[in-house]
PDB file of C-alpha atoms in Angstrom:
ATOM      1  CA  MET W  13     -10.683  -5.256   1.790  1.00  0.00           C
ATOM      2  CA  ILE W  14      -7.111  -4.141   2.265  1.00  0.00           C
ATOM      3  CA  PHE W  15      -5.731  -0.804   3.386  1.00  0.00           C
ATOM      4  CA  GLU W  16      -2.090  -0.425   2.407  1.00  0.00           C
ATOM      5  CA  TYR W  17      -0.148   2.695   3.285  1.00  0.00           C
ATOM      6  CA  HIS W  18       3.179   3.628   1.734  1.00  0.00           C
ATOM      7  CA  PRO W  19       4.759   6.193   4.073  1.00  0.00           C
ATOM      8  CA  GLU W  20       7.752   6.928   1.862  1.00  0.00           C
ATOM      9  CA  THR W  21       5.447   8.363  -0.804  1.00  0.00           C
ATOM     10  CA  ASP W  22       2.429   9.100   1.407  1.00  0.00           C
ATOM     11  CA  MET W  23       0.158   6.942  -0.752  1.00  0.00           C
ATOM     12  CA  LEU W  24      -2.799   4.964   0.574  1.00  0.00           C
ATOM     13  CA  TYR W  25      -4.390   2.219  -1.484  1.00  0.00           C
ATOM     14  CA  ILE W  26      -7.685   0.687  -0.468  1.00  0.00           C
ATOM     15  CA  LYS W  27      -8.279  -2.558  -2.310  1.00  0.00           C
ATOM     16  CA  LEU W  28     -12.008  -3.178  -2.279  1.00  0.00           C
ATOM     17  CA  ILE W  29     -12.122  -6.444  -4.209  1.00  0.00           C
ATOM     18  CA  GLU W  30      -9.612  -8.728  -5.877  1.00  0.00           C
ATOM     19  CA  GLY W  31      -8.925  -8.005  -9.502  1.00  0.00           C
ATOM     20  CA  VAL W  32      -6.755  -6.041 -11.854  1.00  0.00           C
ATOM     21  CA  SER W  33      -7.359  -2.563 -13.139  1.00  0.00           C
ATOM     22  CA  THR W  34      -7.940  -1.800 -16.799  1.00  0.00           C
ATOM     23  CA  GLU W  35      -8.340   1.952 -16.479  1.00  0.00           C
ATOM     24  CA  SER W  36      -8.678   4.641 -13.829  1.00  0.00           C
ATOM     25  CA  GLU W  37     -10.267   7.973 -13.115  1.00  0.00           C
ATOM     26  CA  GLU W  38      -9.370  10.806 -10.772  1.00  0.00           C
ATOM     27  CA  ILE W  39     -12.604  11.785  -9.040  1.00  0.00           C
ATOM     28  CA  ALA W  40     -11.135  14.466  -6.755  1.00  0.00           C
ATOM     29  CA  PRO W  41      -7.656  15.934  -6.472  1.00  0.00           C
ATOM     30  CA  GLY W  42      -5.362  13.041  -5.625  1.00  0.00           C
ATOM     31  CA  VAL W  43      -8.143  10.454  -5.373  1.00  0.00           C
ATOM     32  CA  VAL W  44      -8.112   7.870  -8.156  1.00  0.00           C
ATOM     33  CA  LEU W  45     -10.518   4.988  -8.669  1.00  0.00           C
ATOM     34  CA  ASP W  46      -9.336   1.789 -10.323  1.00  0.00           C
ATOM     35  CA  PHE W  47     -11.875   0.038 -12.558  1.00  0.00           C
ATOM     36  CA  ASP W  48     -11.767  -3.531 -13.787  1.00  0.00           C
ATOM     37  CA  GLU W  49     -12.884  -4.829 -17.170  1.00  0.00           C
ATOM     38  CA  HIS W  50     -16.498  -4.930 -15.955  1.00  0.00           C
ATOM     39  CA  ASN W  51     -16.360  -1.278 -14.925  1.00  0.00           C
ATOM     40  CA  ARG W  52     -16.441  -2.191 -11.258  1.00  0.00           C
ATOM     41  CA  VAL W  53     -14.496  -0.050  -8.813  1.00  0.00           C
ATOM     42  CA  ILE W  54     -11.879  -2.378  -7.396  1.00  0.00           C
ATOM     43  CA  GLY W  55      -9.759   0.087  -5.482  1.00  0.00           C
ATOM     44  CA  ILE W  56      -9.155   3.633  -4.344  1.00  0.00           C
ATOM     45  CA  GLU W  57      -5.779   5.332  -4.472  1.00  0.00           C
ATOM     46  CA  ILE W  58      -5.205   8.411  -2.331  1.00  0.00           C
ATOM     47  CA  GLU W  59      -2.199  10.673  -2.782  1.00  0.00           C
ATOM     48  CA  ASP W  60      -0.858  12.798   0.073  1.00  0.00           C
ATOM     49  CA  ALA W  61      -2.948  10.564   2.277  1.00  0.00           C
ATOM     50  CA  SER W  62      -1.669  11.852   5.597  1.00  0.00           C
ATOM     51  CA  LYS W  63      -2.770  15.356   4.648  1.00  0.00           C
ATOM     52  CA  LEU W  64      -6.291  14.239   3.760  1.00  0.00           C
ATOM     53  CA  ILE W  65      -6.961  11.536   6.325  1.00  0.00           C
ATOM     54  CA  ASP W  66      -6.250  10.842   9.969  1.00  0.00           C
ATOM     55  CA  LEU W  67      -4.210   7.687   9.491  1.00  0.00           C
ATOM     56  CA  SER W  68      -3.698   7.222  13.212  1.00  0.00           C
ATOM     57  CA  LYS W  69      -7.171   5.803  13.768  1.00  0.00           C
ATOM     58  CA  LEU W  70      -9.053   2.983  12.082  1.00  0.00           C
ATOM     59  CA  GLU W  71     -12.513   2.221  13.327  1.00  0.00           C
ATOM     60  CA  LEU W  72     -14.696  -0.584  12.005  1.00  0.00           C
ATOM     61  CA  ARG W  73     -18.400  -0.477  12.680  1.00  0.00           C
ATOM     62  CA  ALA W  74     -20.811  -3.372  12.204  1.00  0.00           C
ATOM     63  CA  LEU W  75     -18.590  -5.114   9.692  1.00  0.00           C
ATOM     64  CA  PRO W  76     -18.857  -8.911   9.713  1.00  0.00           C
ATOM     65  CA  VAL W  77     -15.098  -9.224  10.063  1.00  0.00           C
ATOM     66  CA  VAL W  78     -13.778 -12.760  10.351  1.00  0.00           C
ATOM     67  CA  HIS W  79     -10.109 -12.111   9.669  1.00  0.00           C
ATOM     68  CA  LEU W  80      -8.269  -9.024  10.816  1.00  0.00           C
ATOM     69  CA  ILE W  81      -4.700  -9.054   9.542  1.00  0.00           C
ATOM     70  CA  LEU W  82      -2.082  -6.480  10.419  1.00  0.00           C
ATOM     71  CA  THR W  83       1.157  -6.635   8.460  1.00  0.00           C
ATOM     72  CA  GLU W  84       4.104  -4.527   7.532  1.00  0.00           C
ATOM     73  CA  ARG W  85       5.376  -4.421   3.991  1.00  0.00           C
ATOM     74  CA  ALA W  86       8.825  -5.719   3.253  1.00  0.00           C
ATOM     75  CA  SER W  87      11.223  -3.065   2.023  1.00  0.00           C
ATOM     76  CA  VAL W  88      12.010  -3.023  -1.683  1.00  0.00           C
ATOM     77  CA  LYS W  89      15.324  -1.922  -3.073  1.00  0.00           C
ATOM     78  CA  ALA W  90      15.404   0.611  -5.923  1.00  0.00           C
TER      79      ALA W  90
ATOM     80  CA  MET K   2      14.286   4.093 -15.726  1.00  0.00           C
ATOM     81  CA  LYS K   3      14.055   5.045 -12.071  1.00  0.00           C
ATOM     82  CA  THR K   4      10.894   4.147 -10.197  1.00  0.00           C
ATOM     83  CA  THR K   5       9.612   4.514  -6.660  1.00  0.00           C
ATOM     84  CA  ALA K   6       9.049   1.482  -4.457  1.00  0.00           C
ATOM     85  CA  TYR K   7       5.369   2.394  -4.504  1.00  0.00           C
ATOM     86  CA  PHE K   8       5.299   2.095  -8.265  1.00  0.00           C
ATOM     87  CA  ARG K   9       7.102  -1.246  -8.255  1.00  0.00           C
ATOM     88  CA  THR K  10       5.218  -2.918  -5.439  1.00  0.00           C
ATOM     89  CA  SER K  11       1.730  -1.462  -5.668  1.00  0.00           C
ATOM     90  CA  VAL K  12       1.047   0.177  -9.021  1.00  0.00           C
ATOM     91  CA  MET K  13       2.514  -2.548 -11.225  1.00  0.00           C
ATOM     92  CA  ALA K  14       0.719  -5.261  -9.262  1.00  0.00           C
ATOM     93  CA  ARG K  15      -2.758  -3.863  -9.751  1.00  0.00           C
ATOM     94  CA  ARG K  16      -2.271  -2.380 -13.219  1.00  0.00           C
ATOM     95  CA  PRO K  17      -0.460  -5.217 -14.997  1.00  0.00           C
ATOM     96  CA  TYR K  18      -1.319  -3.735 -18.386  1.00  0.00           C
ATOM     97  CA  LEU K  19       1.401  -1.151 -17.892  1.00  0.00           C
ATOM     98  CA  VAL K  20       4.285  -1.444 -20.316  1.00  0.00           C
ATOM     99  CA  MET K  21       7.476   0.413 -19.511  1.00  0.00           C
ATOM    100  CA  GLU K  22       7.943   1.336 -23.170  1.00  0.00           C
ATOM    101  CA  TRP K  23       4.598   3.155 -23.084  1.00  0.00           C
ATOM    102  CA  ILE K  24       5.688   5.058 -19.990  1.00  0.00           C
ATOM    103  CA  GLU K  25       8.936   6.069 -21.657  1.00  0.00           C
ATOM    104  CA  HIS K  26       6.986   7.117 -24.742  1.00  0.00           C
ATOM    105  CA  VAL K  27       4.689   9.360 -22.690  1.00  0.00           C
ATOM    106  CA  LEU K  28       7.577  10.963 -20.832  1.00  0.00           C
ATOM    107  CA  LYS K  29       9.292  11.752 -24.118  1.00  0.00           C
ATOM    108  CA  ASN K  30       6.156  12.726 -26.058  1.00  0.00           C
ATOM    109  CA  PRO K  31       3.638  14.224 -23.646  1.00  0.00           C
ATOM    110  CA  ILE K  32       0.470  15.805 -24.949  1.00  0.00           C
ATOM    111  CA  ARG K  33       0.137  17.761 -21.724  1.00  0.00           C
ATOM    112  CA  THR K  34       2.115  18.204 -18.522  1.00  0.00           C
ATOM    113  CA  GLU K  35       1.104  19.622 -15.170  1.00  0.00           C
ATOM    114  CA  VAL K  36       2.918  20.172 -11.907  1.00  0.00           C
ATOM    115  CA  GLN K  37       0.909  18.988  -8.924  1.00  0.00           C
ATOM    116  CA  PRO K  38       0.760  21.114  -5.761  1.00  0.00           C
ATOM    117  CA  ASN K  39       3.076  18.587  -4.088  1.00  0.00           C
ATOM    118  CA  GLY K  40       5.678  19.035  -6.830  1.00  0.00           C
ATOM    119  CA  ARG K  41       5.093  15.762  -8.652  1.00  0.00           C
ATOM    120  CA  ILE K  42       4.707  16.091 -12.390  1.00  0.00           C
ATOM    121  CA  ARG K  43       1.912  14.640 -14.516  1.00  0.00           C
ATOM    122  CA  TYR K  44       2.399  13.688 -18.120  1.00  0.00           C
ATOM    123  CA  TRP K  45      -0.306  12.508 -20.475  1.00  0.00           C
ATOM    124  CA  GLY K  46       0.318  10.714 -23.723  1.00  0.00           C
ATOM    125  CA  TYR K  47      -1.527   8.634 -26.277  1.00  0.00           C
ATOM    126  CA  VAL K  48      -0.961   4.886 -26.497  1.00  0.00           C
ATOM    127  CA  ALA K  49      -1.955   3.941 -30.019  1.00  0.00           C
ATOM    128  CA  GLU K  50      -1.961   0.189 -29.386  1.00  0.00           C
ATOM    129  CA  MET K  51      -4.712   0.584 -26.805  1.00  0.00           C
ATOM    130  CA  ASP K  52      -6.345   3.740 -28.149  1.00  0.00           C
ATOM    131  CA  LYS K  53      -6.186   5.213 -24.647  1.00  0.00           C
ATOM    132  CA  TYR K  54      -4.466   8.045 -22.857  1.00  0.00           C
ATOM    133  CA  LEU K  55      -1.860   7.152 -20.273  1.00  0.00           C
ATOM    134  CA  ARG K  56      -1.111   9.403 -17.340  1.00  0.00           C
ATOM    135  CA  VAL K  57       2.385   9.083 -15.905  1.00  0.00           C
ATOM    136  CA  VAL K  58       3.314  10.799 -12.668  1.00  0.00           C
ATOM    137  CA  THR K  59       6.933  11.371 -11.746  1.00  0.00           C
ATOM    138  CA  GLU K  60       8.591  12.630  -8.646  1.00  0.00           C
ATOM    139  CA  PRO K  61       9.584  16.327  -8.772  1.00  0.00           C
ATOM    140  CA  ASP K  62      12.850  15.325 -10.460  1.00  0.00           C
ATOM    141  CA  GLY K  63      10.862  14.630 -13.626  1.00  0.00           C
ATOM    142  CA  GLU K  64      12.351  11.182 -14.160  1.00  0.00           C
ATOM    143  CA  THR K  65      11.515   8.875 -11.251  1.00  0.00           C
ATOM    144  CA  VAL K  66       8.227   7.215 -12.160  1.00  0.00           C
ATOM    145  CA  HIS K  67       5.820   7.187  -9.248  1.00  0.00           C
ATOM    146  CA  ASN K  68       2.457   6.339 -10.811  1.00  0.00           C
ATOM    147  CA  ALA K  69       0.790   5.532 -14.118  1.00  0.00           C
ATOM    148  CA  PHE K  70      -2.674   4.590 -15.328  1.00  0.00           C
ATOM    149  CA  PHE K  71      -5.001   4.754 -18.286  1.00  0.00           C
ATOM    150  CA  ASP K  72      -6.813   7.987 -17.552  1.00  0.00           C
ATOM    151  CA  ARG K  73     -10.339   7.640 -18.875  1.00  0.00           C
ATOM    152  CA  ARG K  74     -11.272  11.194 -17.952  1.00  0.00           C
ATOM    153  CA  PHE K  75      -8.494  12.802 -19.972  1.00  0.00           C
ATOM    154  CA  SER K  76      -9.351  14.462 -23.242  1.00  0.00           C
ATOM    155  CA  PRO K  77      -6.684  16.260 -25.261  1.00  0.00           C
TER     156      PRO K  77
END
């Protein structure tokens, strides 16, 4: 599971499982689910994330976490 | 076509079916457009090759592509 935040556009993407999306559906304003070819939800995209969520705190409870990886994205030129 | 870094690094990676020609087609031939509360603009268009409706979201300038996906909830 990967949480990736894009501050320049205030977009949060939560990748639940590996895979590629084949279609998507907005389930609430600014909240879009990505589905794969088997109709599984593989990710959640949240627009205006900082307005909807407190991004300053991440708490994990009872997850069997083995790897916790914190990274920063490399900048991409236009 | 101008795109946001978010579109290039995140959207294209997880939605590899996206074809830039389809996005251009939707922007030029939208079935419906809406302005989001944050100023971004949504465009929907039909992609005949896939028999699906594509939503394209631009920045408020109406030309910088920020997001796109096959919108399975959309009905014209």
